[in-house]
XYZ file of C-alpha atoms in Angstrom:
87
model
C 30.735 -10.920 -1.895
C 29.014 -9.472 1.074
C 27.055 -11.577 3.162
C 23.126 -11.336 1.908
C 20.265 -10.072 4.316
C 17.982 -13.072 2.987
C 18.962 -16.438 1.895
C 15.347 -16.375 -0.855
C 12.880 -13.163 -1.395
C 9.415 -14.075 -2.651
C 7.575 -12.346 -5.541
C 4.164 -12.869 -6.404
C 1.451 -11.412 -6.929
C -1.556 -10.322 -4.589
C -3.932 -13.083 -5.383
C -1.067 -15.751 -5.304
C -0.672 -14.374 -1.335
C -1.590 -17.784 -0.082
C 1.196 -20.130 -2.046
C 3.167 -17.165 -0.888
C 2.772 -17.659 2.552
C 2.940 -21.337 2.864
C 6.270 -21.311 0.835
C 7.593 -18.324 3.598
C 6.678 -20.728 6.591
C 7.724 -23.316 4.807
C 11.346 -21.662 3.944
C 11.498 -20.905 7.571
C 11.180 -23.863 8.832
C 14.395 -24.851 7.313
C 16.123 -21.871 8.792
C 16.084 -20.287 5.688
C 16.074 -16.517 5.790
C 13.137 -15.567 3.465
C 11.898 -12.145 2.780
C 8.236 -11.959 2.333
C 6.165 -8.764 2.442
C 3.992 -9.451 4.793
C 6.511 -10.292 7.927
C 8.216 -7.208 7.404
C 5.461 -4.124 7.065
C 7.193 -2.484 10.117
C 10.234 -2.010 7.961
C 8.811 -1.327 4.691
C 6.552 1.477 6.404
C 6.891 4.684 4.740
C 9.641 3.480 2.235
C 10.018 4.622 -1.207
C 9.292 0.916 -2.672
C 10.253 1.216 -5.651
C 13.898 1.843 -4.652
C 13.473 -0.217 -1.515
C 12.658 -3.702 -3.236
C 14.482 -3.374 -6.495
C 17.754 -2.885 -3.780
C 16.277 -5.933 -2.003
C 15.669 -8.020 -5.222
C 19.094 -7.341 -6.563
C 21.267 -6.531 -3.629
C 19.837 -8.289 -0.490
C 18.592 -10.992 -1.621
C 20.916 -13.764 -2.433
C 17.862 -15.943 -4.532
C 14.440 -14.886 -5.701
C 11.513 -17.197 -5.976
C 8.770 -15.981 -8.362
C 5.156 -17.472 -8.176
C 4.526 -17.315 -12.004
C 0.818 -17.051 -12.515
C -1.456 -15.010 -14.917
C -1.756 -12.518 -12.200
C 1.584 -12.086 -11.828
C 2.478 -11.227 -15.727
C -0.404 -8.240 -15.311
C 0.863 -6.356 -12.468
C 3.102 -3.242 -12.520
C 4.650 -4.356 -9.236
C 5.556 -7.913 -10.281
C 6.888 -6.269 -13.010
C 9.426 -4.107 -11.528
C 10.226 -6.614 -9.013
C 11.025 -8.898 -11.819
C 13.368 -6.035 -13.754
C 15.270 -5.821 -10.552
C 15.953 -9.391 -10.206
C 17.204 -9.585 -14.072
C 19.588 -6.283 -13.409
């Protein structure tokens, strides 16, 4: 198995941002490699993200983290984000 570009990747939803960040930082601290959205706009810039994150969820990412909250089981993005994970 190829070597993963992210040791965790983060899902959550926008008003969960804040748990978000202080598991990233936290995750970081401890060397882990941790995609989270906001420490990587440069790359996502202009990016079909659709097909950019369900690749990251399923391919790059060798564990997800999701931030389960009520927010998170209404949005479309969480949603797709999750789908990729399962696949």
């Amino acid at each position: 198995m190829p070597q993963a570009d992210y040791d965790v990747a983060i899902s959550f939803a926008g008003e969960d941002r804040p748990r978000a960040e202080e598991l990233a930082k936290a995750l970081e601290k401890m060397a882990i490699r941790v995609f989270y959205d906001a420490e990587e706009k440069a790359e996502l810039w202009g990016k079909d993200l659709y097909a950019h994150l369900a690749d990251l969820y399923q391919n790059r990412a060798r564990f997800c983290i999701i931030l389960a909250s009520q927010h998170y089981a209404s949005k479309r993005w969480t949603r797709q984000e999750r789908r990729a994970m399962q696949a």
